Short mmCIF file of C-alpha atoms in Angstrom, two decimals:
data_model
loop_
_atom_site.label_atom_id
_atom_site.label_comp_id
_atom_site.label_asym_id
_atom_site.label_seq_id
_atom_site.Cartn_x
_atom_site.Cartn_y
_atom_site.Cartn_z
CA LEU A 1 4.86 13.71 34.91
CA GLU A 2 4.47 9.96 34.53
CA LEU A 3 6.35 7.63 37.14
CA ARG A 4 8.43 4.39 35.22
CA TRP A 5 8.28 1.10 36.52
CA GLU A 6 10.92 0.24 33.80
CA GLY A 7 13.78 -2.32 34.48
CA VAL A 8 12.66 -1.98 37.94
CA PRO A 9 14.10 -5.38 39.23
CA SER A 10 10.76 -6.46 41.73
CA LEU A 11 7.03 -5.32 42.55
CA ALA A 12 7.94 -4.74 45.95
CA ASP A 13 10.20 -2.06 44.59
CA ALA A 14 7.00 -1.00 42.24
CA LEU A 15 4.53 -0.28 45.39
CA ARG A 16 7.04 1.54 47.47
CA MET A 17 7.94 3.51 44.97
CA LEU A 18 4.02 4.15 43.69
CA LYS A 19 3.01 4.40 47.81
CA ALA A 20 5.76 7.55 48.14
CA GLN A 21 4.80 9.38 44.46
CA ALA A 22 1.25 9.59 46.45
CA GLU A 23 2.51 11.19 49.67
CA VAL A 24 4.09 13.83 47.45
CA THR A 25 1.46 14.50 45.17
CA PRO A 26 -1.63 16.94 45.65
CA ALA A 27 -5.21 16.83 44.98
CA PRO A 28 -6.75 17.00 42.17
CA GLN A 29 -3.25 15.75 40.58
CA TRP A 30 -3.23 11.50 40.18
CA VAL A 31 -0.26 8.96 40.19
CA ARG A 32 0.44 7.79 36.35
CA VAL A 33 2.35 4.75 35.29
CA VAL A 34 1.87 4.42 31.28
CA GLY A 35 3.33 1.72 29.71
CA GLY A 36 7.30 0.71 29.55
CA TRP A 37 6.66 -2.92 32.30
CA ASN A 38 4.97 -5.99 32.14
CA GLU A 39 4.58 -8.32 35.72
CA PHE A 40 7.87 -10.48 34.15
CA GLN A 41 10.40 -7.92 34.73
CA PHE A 42 9.27 -8.70 38.69
CA ALA A 43 10.91 -10.97 40.64
CA GLU A 44 7.06 -11.71 41.80
CA LYS A 45 6.40 -12.59 38.32
CA ARG A 46 2.77 -10.42 38.98
CA MET A 47 0.96 -8.28 38.25
CA PRO A 48 -0.53 -5.47 41.39
CA THR A 49 -3.32 -6.35 43.00
CA LEU A 50 -5.93 -4.09 43.45
CA ASP A 51 -5.90 -3.94 47.44
CA GLU A 52 -1.91 -3.19 47.15
CA LEU A 53 -2.89 -0.49 44.91
CA ASN A 54 -5.08 1.20 47.53
CA GLN A 55 -3.12 0.42 50.18
CA ALA A 56 0.06 1.79 48.63
CA ALA A 57 -2.42 4.94 47.24
CA PRO A 58 -5.55 5.41 49.92
CA ASP A 59 -6.92 8.99 48.90
CA THR A 60 -4.38 9.72 45.72
CA PRO A 61 -6.30 8.65 42.20
CA VAL A 62 -3.73 6.02 41.07
CA PHE A 63 -3.80 4.98 37.15
CA VAL A 64 -1.25 1.90 36.22
CA LEU A 65 -1.38 0.96 32.63
CA HIS A 66 -0.46 -3.00 31.49
CA LEU A 67 0.16 -3.13 27.57
CA TYR A 68 -3.07 -2.21 26.32
CA ASP A 69 -5.01 -4.76 27.20
CA ARG A 70 -5.85 -3.30 30.87
CA ALA A 71 -5.99 -0.38 33.67
CA LEU A 72 -5.60 -0.63 37.27
CA LEU A 73 -7.55 3.05 39.07
CA ASN A 74 -7.65 2.48 42.72
CA ARG A 75 -11.09 3.70 44.69
CA ALA A 76 -9.55 6.86 44.72
CA ALA A 77 -9.18 7.16 40.69
CA LEU A 78 -12.87 5.05 40.39
CA ARG A 79 -14.47 8.38 42.54
CA VAL A 80 -13.03 10.67 40.26
CA VAL A 81 -13.56 9.23 36.80
CA GLY A 82 -17.21 8.43 37.75
CA TYR A 83 -17.40 5.45 37.43
CA ASP A 84 -20.13 3.40 39.33
CA ARG A 85 -23.05 0.19 39.15
CA ASN A 86 -24.55 2.61 36.55
CA THR A 87 -21.75 3.44 34.18
CA PRO A 88 -22.16 1.04 30.83
CA ASN A 89 -19.20 -0.72 28.91
CA PRO A 90 -17.60 1.56 26.25
CA PRO A 91 -17.36 -0.73 22.60
CA GLY A 92 -14.97 -3.07 23.33
CA GLY A 93 -14.06 -2.52 26.64
CA GLU A 94 -14.95 -4.24 29.69
CA ILE A 95 -15.49 -2.13 33.46
CA GLN A 96 -14.39 -5.20 36.05
CA ARG A 97 -17.57 -5.53 38.76
CA ASP A 98 -17.75 -6.87 41.59
CA ALA A 99 -20.31 -9.03 43.26
CA ASN A 100 -22.23 -6.12 43.79
CA GLY A 101 -21.88 -4.68 40.35
CA ASP A 102 -20.06 -1.94 41.20
CA PRO A 103 -16.17 -1.66 39.92
CA THR A 104 -13.63 -2.94 41.26
CA GLY A 105 -10.97 -0.75 39.51
CA MET A 106 -9.94 -2.65 35.96
CA LEU A 107 -10.48 -1.64 33.14
CA VAL A 108 -9.91 -4.45 30.50
CA ALA A 109 -9.72 -3.52 26.56
CA LYS A 110 -11.37 -6.49 24.69
CA PRO A 111 -9.36 -5.85 22.13
CA ASN A 112 -9.99 -2.23 21.94
CA ALA A 113 -7.64 -0.13 23.94
CA MET A 114 -10.38 3.18 23.33
CA ILE A 115 -11.42 2.51 27.12
CA LEU A 116 -8.02 2.50 28.00
CA TYR A 117 -7.05 6.00 26.55
CA SER A 118 -10.39 7.39 27.25
CA THR A 119 -10.16 7.17 30.94
CA LEU A 120 -6.71 8.33 31.06
CA ALA A 121 -7.39 11.62 28.94
CA LYS A 122 -9.70 12.56 31.91
CA GLY A 123 -7.00 13.17 34.32
CA PRO A 124 -5.72 16.21 35.03
CA LYS A 125 -3.35 18.41 32.42
CA LEU A 126 -0.66 20.26 34.07
CA PRO A 127 -0.12 24.35 33.87
CA LEU A 128 1.43 25.46 29.81
CA GLU A 129 4.81 26.04 32.66
CA TYR A 130 5.17 22.27 34.23
CA GLN A 131 4.33 20.72 30.56
CA VAL A 132 7.20 22.60 29.23
CA ASN A 133 9.35 21.31 31.95
CA SER A 134 8.21 18.66 32.48
CA THR A 135 8.90 17.50 28.15
CA ARG A 136 12.17 18.53 28.98
CA GLN A 137 13.26 16.57 31.59
CA PHE A 138 11.90 13.88 29.56
CA MET A 139 14.47 15.32 26.66
CA ARG A 140 16.92 14.76 29.29
CA GLU A 141 16.32 11.26 30.18
CA LEU A 142 15.74 10.31 26.12
CA ASN A 143 19.90 12.14 25.63
CA ARG A 144 21.19 9.66 28.93
CA LEU A 145 20.75 6.85 27.12
CA GLY A 146 21.76 8.00 23.85
CA VAL A 147 18.90 9.11 21.79
CA THR A 148 18.98 12.19 19.46
CA SER A 149 16.40 11.41 17.15
CA ALA A 150 12.50 10.13 17.87
CA ILE A 151 9.51 9.63 14.93
CA ASP A 152 6.06 10.84 17.02
CA ALA A 153 3.70 8.12 15.45
CA GLY A 154 0.65 10.37 16.61
CA GLY A 155 -1.20 8.69 18.55
CA GLY A 156 -4.98 8.62 20.54
CA PHE A 157 -6.26 12.24 22.20
CA GLN A 158 -2.60 13.01 20.47
CA ASN A 159 -5.03 16.23 18.39
CA TYR A 160 -3.39 18.56 16.17
CA PRO A 161 -2.67 20.95 16.40
CA ASP A 162 -3.65 21.47 19.65
CA ASP A 163 -1.65 18.84 21.85
CA TYR A 164 1.50 20.40 19.76
CA ALA A 165 2.25 23.57 21.47
CA VAL A 166 4.27 22.63 24.12
CA ILE A 167 6.74 20.88 21.58
CA GLU A 168 6.77 24.03 19.10
CA GLU A 169 7.55 26.60 22.14
CA LEU A 170 10.06 24.18 23.10
CA ALA A 171 11.58 24.03 18.59
CA LYS A 172 10.69 28.49 18.88
CA ALA A 173 12.85 28.82 22.38
CA LYS A 174 15.59 26.26 20.16
CA GLN A 175 15.80 23.99 23.27
CA LEU A 176 14.53 20.87 21.38
CA THR A 177 17.28 18.49 22.47
CA VAL A 178 15.81 15.24 20.65
CA ARG A 179 15.32 16.21 16.80
CA ILE A 180 11.65 14.73 15.89
CA ALA A 181 9.90 13.90 12.59
CA TYR A 182 6.32 14.26 13.31
CA ASN A 183 3.00 12.13 11.49
CA LEU A 184 -0.16 13.86 11.81
CA PHE A 185 -2.75 11.19 13.47
CA THR A 186 -6.38 11.50 12.65
CA GLN A 187 -8.65 11.49 16.09
CA ARG A 188 -12.23 11.36 15.01
CA PRO A 189 -14.32 8.29 13.65
CA LYS A 190 -15.97 8.90 10.61
CA GLU A 191 -14.10 11.92 9.62
CA GLU A 192 -11.25 10.56 8.48
CA LEU A 193 -11.11 11.96 5.05
CA THR A 194 -11.65 15.29 6.47
CA ASP A 195 -9.07 15.47 9.32
CA PHE A 196 -6.56 14.51 5.98
CA LYS A 197 -8.48 16.69 3.74
CA ASN A 198 -7.69 19.88 6.45
CA TRP A 199 -4.20 19.53 7.44
CA THR A 200 -3.16 18.62 3.88
CA GLY A 201 -4.91 22.32 3.24
CA SER A 202 -2.89 23.58 5.81
CA VAL A 203 0.59 21.64 6.52
CA LYS A 204 2.92 22.37 4.04
CA LEU A 205 4.50 18.33 4.02
CA HIS A 206 7.61 18.82 5.47
CA GLN A 207 7.75 21.69 7.06
CA GLY A 208 9.44 22.72 10.26
CA ASP A 209 13.22 22.12 10.12
CA ASP A 210 16.07 19.31 11.18
CA PHE A 211 14.37 19.47 14.63
CA LEU A 212 11.34 19.70 14.21
CA ARG A 213 9.34 18.52 11.05
CA HIS A 214 6.47 17.78 9.53
CA ASN A 215 6.83 13.10 9.12
CA GLY A 216 3.25 12.89 6.61
CA ALA A 217 0.12 10.83 7.61
CA GLY A 218 -0.50 8.00 10.18
CA GLU A 219 -0.03 5.96 12.11
CA MET A 220 -3.95 5.92 12.28
CA LEU A 221 -5.49 6.63 8.26
CA VAL A 222 -8.59 5.02 9.72
CA PHE A 223 -10.14 3.59 12.30
CA SER A 224 -11.79 0.51 11.16
CA ALA A 225 -8.03 -0.18 9.96
CA ALA A 226 -7.00 -0.89 13.53
CA ASP A 227 -5.80 -3.96 14.80
CA PHE A 228 -4.95 -3.52 18.08
CA GLU A 229 -2.24 -5.73 19.61
CA ASP A 230 -3.86 -7.36 22.80
CA PHE A 231 -2.46 -10.79 22.40
CA VAL A 232 -4.31 -12.10 25.79
CA GLU A 233 -7.30 -11.88 23.10
CA PRO A 234 -8.34 -13.26 20.05
CA ARG A 235 -7.26 -11.54 16.86
CA PRO A 236 -9.51 -9.39 15.65
CA ASP A 237 -11.18 -9.24 12.11
CA LEU A 238 -11.59 -5.73 11.24
CA ALA A 239 -14.64 -4.44 10.52
CA PRO A 240 -16.48 -5.55 6.23
CA ASP A 241 -16.49 -1.41 5.52
CA MET A 242 -13.00 -1.57 6.20
CA GLU A 243 -11.11 -1.15 2.51
CA ALA A 244 -14.19 1.42 1.72
CA GLU A 245 -12.86 3.95 4.26
CA LEU A 246 -10.02 3.13 3.55
CA GLU A 247 -9.70 3.85 0.47
CA PRO A 248 -10.63 7.45 -0.13
CA VAL A 249 -7.45 8.75 2.29
CA VAL A 250 -4.93 6.66 0.94
CA ARG A 251 -6.27 7.91 -2.63
CA HIS A 252 -6.02 11.45 -1.39
CA LEU A 253 -2.99 11.17 0.86
CA VAL A 254 -0.83 9.58 -2.31
CA GLU A 255 -3.24 12.34 -5.08
CA GLN A 256 -0.90 14.48 -2.83
CA ARG A 257 2.28 12.69 -2.18
CA TRP A 258 2.16 12.55 0.99
CA PRO A 259 4.35 9.60 3.01
CA PHE A 260 2.07 7.45 5.25
CA ARG A 261 2.04 5.05 7.89
CA LEU A 262 0.32 2.23 8.59
CA HIS A 263 -0.41 0.56 12.33
CA ALA A 264 -1.03 -3.25 11.19
CA THR A 265 -0.33 -5.90 13.45
CA TYR A 266 -2.11 -9.51 11.62
CA ASP A 267 -0.81 -10.52 8.48
CA GLU A 268 -4.92 -10.42 7.90
CA SER A 269 -5.19 -7.19 8.20
CA ILE A 270 -1.86 -6.24 6.36
CA SER A 271 -3.73 -8.89 3.25
CA ARG A 272 -6.46 -6.25 3.18
CA MET A 273 -4.93 -3.19 3.30
CA LEU A 274 -2.31 -3.88 0.65
CA ASP A 275 -5.72 -4.92 -1.21
CA VAL A 276 -6.32 -1.30 -1.48
CA PHE A 277 -3.42 0.28 -2.07
CA GLU A 278 -2.60 -2.53 -5.06
CA LYS A 279 -6.58 -0.66 -6.37
CA VAL A 280 -4.99 2.84 -5.58
CA ASN A 281 -1.87 2.55 -7.09
CA GLN A 282 -3.33 1.41 -10.27
CA ASP A 283 -5.01 4.82 -11.10
CA ILE A 284 -2.97 6.69 -8.51
CA PRO A 285 1.08 5.25 -9.11
CA PHE A 286 2.88 5.70 -5.82
CA ASP A 287 5.79 5.87 -7.63
CA GLY A 288 8.67 6.39 -4.66
CA LEU A 289 5.98 7.80 -2.55
CA PRO A 290 7.19 6.94 1.11
CA TRP A 291 4.55 4.20 2.94
CA PHE A 292 5.38 1.55 5.33
CA PHE A 293 3.83 -0.42 7.74
CA ASP A 294 3.93 -0.53 11.27
CA HIS A 295 4.80 -3.90 13.66
CA ALA A 296 3.97 -6.03 11.17
CA GLU A 297 4.35 -9.05 13.72
CA THR A 298 2.72 -12.07 11.46
CA ILE A 299 3.15 -10.45 7.67
CA THR A 300 4.15 -13.46 6.05
CA PRO A 301 6.96 -14.13 3.17
CA ARG A 302 4.27 -13.79 0.07
CA ASN A 303 2.83 -9.82 1.64
CA ILE A 304 7.03 -9.11 2.76
CA GLU A 305 7.10 -9.40 -1.46
CA ARG A 306 4.16 -7.31 -1.88
CA VAL A 307 5.38 -4.05 0.19
CA ARG A 308 8.27 -4.37 -1.39
CA ALA A 309 6.71 -4.25 -4.83
CA LEU A 310 4.80 -1.06 -4.04
CA GLY A 311 8.14 0.49 -2.69
CA GLY A 312 6.71 0.81 0.86
CA GLY A 313 9.40 -0.24 3.97
CA ILE A 314 8.71 -1.38 7.34
CA ALA A 315 8.97 -0.23 11.14
CA ILE A 316 9.28 -3.07 13.83
CA GLN A 317 9.22 -1.86 17.84
CA ASP A 318 9.86 -3.88 20.46
CA ARG A 319 6.03 -5.16 21.60
CA MET A 320 7.23 -8.99 21.68
CA ALA A 321 9.51 -8.10 24.30
CA PHE A 322 7.14 -7.15 26.36
CA GLN A 323 3.93 -9.10 25.86
CA GLY A 324 6.03 -12.12 23.71
CA GLU A 325 5.14 -14.71 26.85
CA TYR A 326 1.43 -13.51 26.26
CA PHE A 327 1.95 -14.22 22.28
CA VAL A 328 3.23 -17.50 22.90
CA ASP A 329 -0.05 -18.27 25.02
CA ARG A 330 -2.12 -18.12 22.61
CA TYR A 331 -0.70 -18.68 19.82
CA GLY A 332 2.21 -21.17 20.69
CA LYS A 333 6.54 -21.61 20.53
CA GLN A 334 6.68 -22.09 17.07
CA ALA A 335 4.63 -19.38 16.27
CA ALA A 336 6.13 -16.59 17.51
CA GLU A 337 9.24 -17.67 16.19
CA GLN A 338 8.68 -15.22 13.34
CA THR A 339 7.81 -12.50 14.99
CA PRO A 340 8.47 -10.33 12.71
CA PRO A 341 10.10 -11.88 10.61
CA ILE A 342 12.86 -9.19 10.65
CA GLN A 343 15.50 -11.61 9.09
CA ARG A 344 13.54 -12.32 5.92
CA MET A 345 12.45 -8.76 5.44
CA LEU A 346 16.48 -7.90 5.05
CA ALA A 347 16.52 -10.77 2.67
CA GLU A 348 13.87 -8.80 0.49
CA GLY A 349 15.29 -5.72 0.19
CA VAL A 350 12.34 -3.96 1.98
CA PRO A 351 13.78 -0.63 4.16
CA VAL A 352 13.99 -1.72 7.97
CA GLY A 353 13.78 0.89 10.86
CA ALA A 354 13.75 -0.41 14.61
CA GLY A 355 12.41 2.00 17.43
CA THR A 356 10.88 1.41 20.92
CA ASP A 357 6.89 1.87 20.36
CA ALA A 358 6.77 4.16 23.04
CA THR A 359 5.43 4.95 25.41
CA ARG A 360 2.08 3.78 26.76
CA VAL A 361 2.86 -0.26 26.16
CA SER A 362 6.93 -0.27 25.77
CA SER A 363 9.84 1.60 27.35
CA TYR A 364 10.67 4.97 25.94
CA ASN A 365 14.79 3.27 26.02
CA PRO A 366 16.61 1.90 22.76
CA TRP A 367 19.04 -0.89 25.28
CA THR A 368 16.27 -2.72 26.43
CA SER A 369 15.06 -3.10 22.20
CA LEU A 370 18.12 -3.40 20.98
CA TYR A 371 18.55 -6.13 24.16
CA TRP A 372 15.41 -7.80 22.60
CA LEU A 373 16.98 -8.40 18.63
CA VAL A 374 20.12 -9.72 19.62
CA SER A 375 19.36 -12.03 22.44
CA GLY A 376 16.07 -12.97 21.06
CA LYS A 377 14.70 -12.33 24.92
CA THR A 378 12.18 -10.86 26.53
CA VAL A 379 12.17 -8.42 28.90
CA GLY A 380 11.16 -11.33 31.54
CA GLY A 381 14.00 -13.45 30.15
CA MET A 382 11.64 -15.94 28.06
CA ALA A 383 13.86 -16.97 24.98
CA LEU A 384 11.48 -15.86 21.56
CA TYR A 385 13.53 -17.21 18.63
CA PRO A 386 16.42 -19.28 17.48
CA GLU A 387 18.73 -16.82 17.09
CA GLY A 388 18.50 -13.38 17.70
CA LEU A 389 20.49 -10.08 15.26
CA SER A 390 24.11 -9.23 15.61
CA ARG A 391 24.79 -6.77 16.75
CA ALA A 392 26.13 -4.75 14.05
CA THR A 393 23.40 -5.45 12.00
CA ALA A 394 19.93 -4.09 15.21
CA LEU A 395 22.56 -0.63 15.67
CA GLN A 396 21.81 -0.20 11.95
CA LEU A 397 18.20 -0.42 11.40
CA PHE A 398 17.84 2.08 14.22
CA THR A 399 19.90 4.73 12.80
CA HIS A 400 20.28 3.93 9.61
CA GLY A 401 18.09 1.92 8.68
CA SER A 402 14.80 4.37 10.39
CA ALA A 403 15.86 7.51 8.54
CA TRP A 404 14.14 5.95 5.39
CA PHE A 405 11.26 6.46 7.58
CA SER A 406 11.96 10.02 7.65
CA SER A 407 12.50 11.07 4.80
CA GLU A 408 15.97 11.48 6.08
CA GLN A 409 18.35 8.72 4.02
CA GLY A 410 22.24 9.98 3.37
CA LYS A 411 20.63 13.11 6.40
CA LYS A 412 21.61 11.06 9.69
CA GLY A 413 22.60 7.79 10.73
CA GLN A 414 25.31 8.16 9.73
CA ILE A 415 28.85 9.29 11.17
CA LYS A 416 29.97 11.17 7.70
CA VAL A 417 31.38 14.73 6.03
CA GLY A 418 28.21 16.42 5.33
CA GLN A 419 25.26 14.80 7.91
CA LEU A 420 23.96 15.90 11.26
CA ALA A 421 27.04 16.09 13.46
CA ASP A 422 24.79 14.08 16.31
CA VAL A 423 27.03 11.16 18.23
CA ILE A 424 27.44 9.41 21.52
CA ALA A 425 29.72 8.07 24.02
CA LEU A 426 28.57 5.01 25.37
CA SER A 427 29.32 3.92 29.11
CA ALA A 428 30.38 0.25 27.72
CA ASP A 429 31.65 -1.05 24.08
CA TYR A 430 28.01 -2.73 23.09
CA PHE A 431 30.20 -4.66 20.60
CA SER A 432 31.91 -6.25 23.01
CA VAL A 433 29.55 -6.63 26.73
CA ASP A 434 28.06 -9.67 27.67
CA GLU A 435 24.37 -9.75 25.53
CA GLU A 436 22.64 -9.51 29.47
CA ALA A 437 24.57 -5.81 30.06
CA VAL A 438 23.47 -4.08 26.72
CA LYS A 439 20.26 -3.22 28.19
CA TRP A 440 22.06 -1.50 30.80
CA ILE A 441 24.25 0.57 28.42
CA GLU A 442 23.61 4.51 28.25
CA SER A 443 25.60 7.55 26.79
CA VAL A 444 27.85 9.46 28.65
CA LEU A 445 28.43 12.14 26.61
CA THR A 446 25.38 12.87 23.45
CA VAL A 447 25.92 15.22 21.04
CA VAL A 448 22.67 16.77 19.34
CA GLY A 449 23.36 18.96 15.51
CA GLY A 450 27.24 19.37 16.97
CA GLU A 451 26.16 20.89 20.84
CA VAL A 452 27.07 18.47 23.57
CA VAL A 453 23.63 18.02 25.52
CA TYR A 454 24.26 16.08 27.71
CA ALA A 455 27.44 14.78 29.52
CA SER A 456 28.50 12.73 32.81
CA GLU A 457 31.37 10.57 33.74
CA GLU A 458 34.94 11.73 32.97
CA PHE A 459 32.60 13.61 31.02
CA SER A 460 30.61 15.46 33.25
CA LYS A 461 32.54 19.05 32.56
CA LEU A 462 30.84 19.56 29.78
CA SER A 463 27.00 19.17 30.85
CA PRO A 464 25.04 21.64 30.07
CA PRO A 465 22.96 23.52 33.43
CA SER A 466 20.11 20.88 33.93
CA VAL A 467 17.35 22.31 33.96
CA PRO A 468 14.95 22.56 37.55
CA VAL A 469 11.89 20.28 37.82
CA MET A 470 9.04 21.44 38.71
CA PRO A 471 6.43 21.12 40.07
CA ASP A 472 8.21 20.27 43.19
CA TRP A 473 6.41 17.47 43.85
CA SER A 474 7.29 15.44 39.89
CA PRO A 475 7.83 11.70 40.30
CA VAL A 476 10.97 12.75 37.86
CA ILE A 477 12.28 14.40 41.39
CA ASN A 478 13.76 11.06 42.85
CA VAL A 479 12.65 8.74 39.69
CA PRO A 480 14.14 10.83 36.74
CA GLY A 481 12.76 7.34 34.09
CA HIS A 482 14.11 4.30 33.52
CA TRP A 483 15.25 1.92 37.07
CA ARG A 484 19.41 1.98 37.38
CA LEU A 485 21.73 -0.35 39.18
CA ASN A 486 23.49 2.27 40.97
CA ALA A 487 20.18 4.77 41.43
CA PRO A 488 19.29 6.38 44.99
CA MET A 489 16.10 4.71 45.00
CA ALA A 490 18.02 1.49 44.39
CA GLN A 491 20.27 1.78 47.28
CA GLN A 492 16.84 2.77 49.79
CA VAL A 493 15.09 -0.04 48.88
CA HIS A 494 17.89 -2.37 49.54
CA GLN A 495 20.11 -0.75 52.02
CA CYS A 496 22.09 -2.67 49.64
CA VAL A 497 24.54 -1.40 46.75
CA GLY A 498 27.34 -2.25 45.25
CA ALA A 499 30.06 -5.73 45.50
CA CYS A 500 29.09 -8.38 48.68
CA ALA A 501 31.35 -7.20 51.34
CA VAL A 502 32.12 -10.67 52.43
CA HIS A 503 32.30 -12.46 48.76
CA ALA A 504 33.90 -9.41 46.91
CA HIS A 505 31.26 -9.80 44.25
CA SER A 506 28.04 -7.61 42.55
CA HIS A 507 25.03 -8.82 44.01
CA GLU A 508 23.14 -7.25 41.22
CA LYS A 509 23.25 -10.83 39.75
CA ALA A 510 21.09 -11.71 42.51
CA ARG A 511 18.43 -8.59 43.04
CA LEU A 512 17.82 -8.95 39.46
CA SER A 513 16.76 -12.39 39.73
CA SER A 514 13.44 -14.51 39.08
CA ALA A 515 14.97 -16.19 42.71
CA PRO A 516 12.53 -13.78 46.02
CA VAL A 517 16.20 -11.87 47.19
CA SER A 518 15.75 -8.52 46.40
CA ASP A 519 13.88 -8.11 49.95
CA PHE A 520 17.52 -7.92 51.79
CA GLN A 521 15.35 -7.69 55.57
CA GLY A 522 12.90 -11.10 54.69
CA PHE A 523 15.07 -13.11 52.58
CA TRP A 524 18.47 -14.16 53.65
CA GLY A 525 19.18 -10.43 54.91
CA ALA A 526 20.74 -11.84 57.95
CA PHE A 527 23.75 -13.11 57.26
CA GLY A 528 23.73 -10.01 54.74
CA CYS A 529 23.81 -11.84 51.07
CA SER A 530 21.75 -13.92 49.42
CA CYS A 531 25.04 -14.90 46.59
CA PHE A 532 24.50 -18.55 48.17
CA ALA A 533 21.80 -19.03 44.96
CA PHE A 534 24.27 -18.32 42.56
#
């Protein structure tokens, strides 16, 4: 149960949403804002302050995650997690403190995000019934955006099989509306090889069915190989013993013919990882075994060639859409122009698939990602690249291209006889709408396995019955997910929706701009319109 700030146009809106949710959230539950936003999307171009969080929620614990660089906790949250002046900083993390040595509520990854994961994991868990309901609500939101399949790359504090019980229950009940291919992510530093030996002995590769299916290992294979993508901090150097820890795990996976994926941000890390892969390949040939890097923002042409030579792929995600401004601040505009170098990857013939990297940093909305691919811009509007991809290429990476990464090429990703009957009808023509409109596209009809799982507008009569939201204080009741231009919350916040009553044109351009016009009462509201600025 999370409050989502995806697409919210102003910090004022976000804080109103937070305050409203805090007022209905019962003890001991928290209000969580976990990923999918950054300050550059807001009209104010800044983050909330700790004082603003405390004013919005004086008594309800609040945890706000900002990318993978920091988290903001209000005073109530600090009390329940037990952080005080005697709490030491964890390795690679910092608890910021005031002049008296007391925690302020700001947690900083330097650059290890474990402090963020571990603090989030301290929050109370929902009863199983609520977890099942929340998962079904999230799948409906994904279906609304046209998502029919997802690949789960695992994550910190996502233990297998314990934390997969909800998905397993929904699969057995035939209630999944998104197909899921899941990878197993090691959870125990220095015990990674033991984890994977246990899993290869107890889990059959590709076990499951077309709705829930095992997909291999990763994206964490060993903790020493994690190069965190925190562009606020300098690039981390991987531990000197990384190769010695990674090699036996990779050797075991190749022996067992288990596909694997590995998180890698920087070319310097990728070079060392490829050294290990090439060494293993000399003894135990990969010989067509699917493997790939996730992310690879700064990979060089030489290492792309090495990936190709080993038969690997590269899964790219829209992390630069959310972190581009920070990357440019640290490394410069020119360095950002090929992050990641998708055109070079495609030219080399390397399999490339696109995704969102949701939900702890990026949004789960594929249209945000497609907008980044075709426009070359961040969610804050900064132009990163000289030119974007063609719309056809970007879409292909999300569909046919991504099927390779779940070993389902030829089975999904194209509308062809013999492939899975997963299709969507869109609210607008992706190939002809204005570039800025791409990020607001959604589905009006989503079909998975030949069954309608979501329908709206002219297809509303085909919509399956909605699942009642549980519990009655769920954020989904008032904020069902990604911000919508015609959302009830938008109308409530602005007390104005649709066209200007004077000029008969849309207010949305003004609202979503960088000009301070989102508060219609405080800025030009007496005149009823902010259109003069445009």
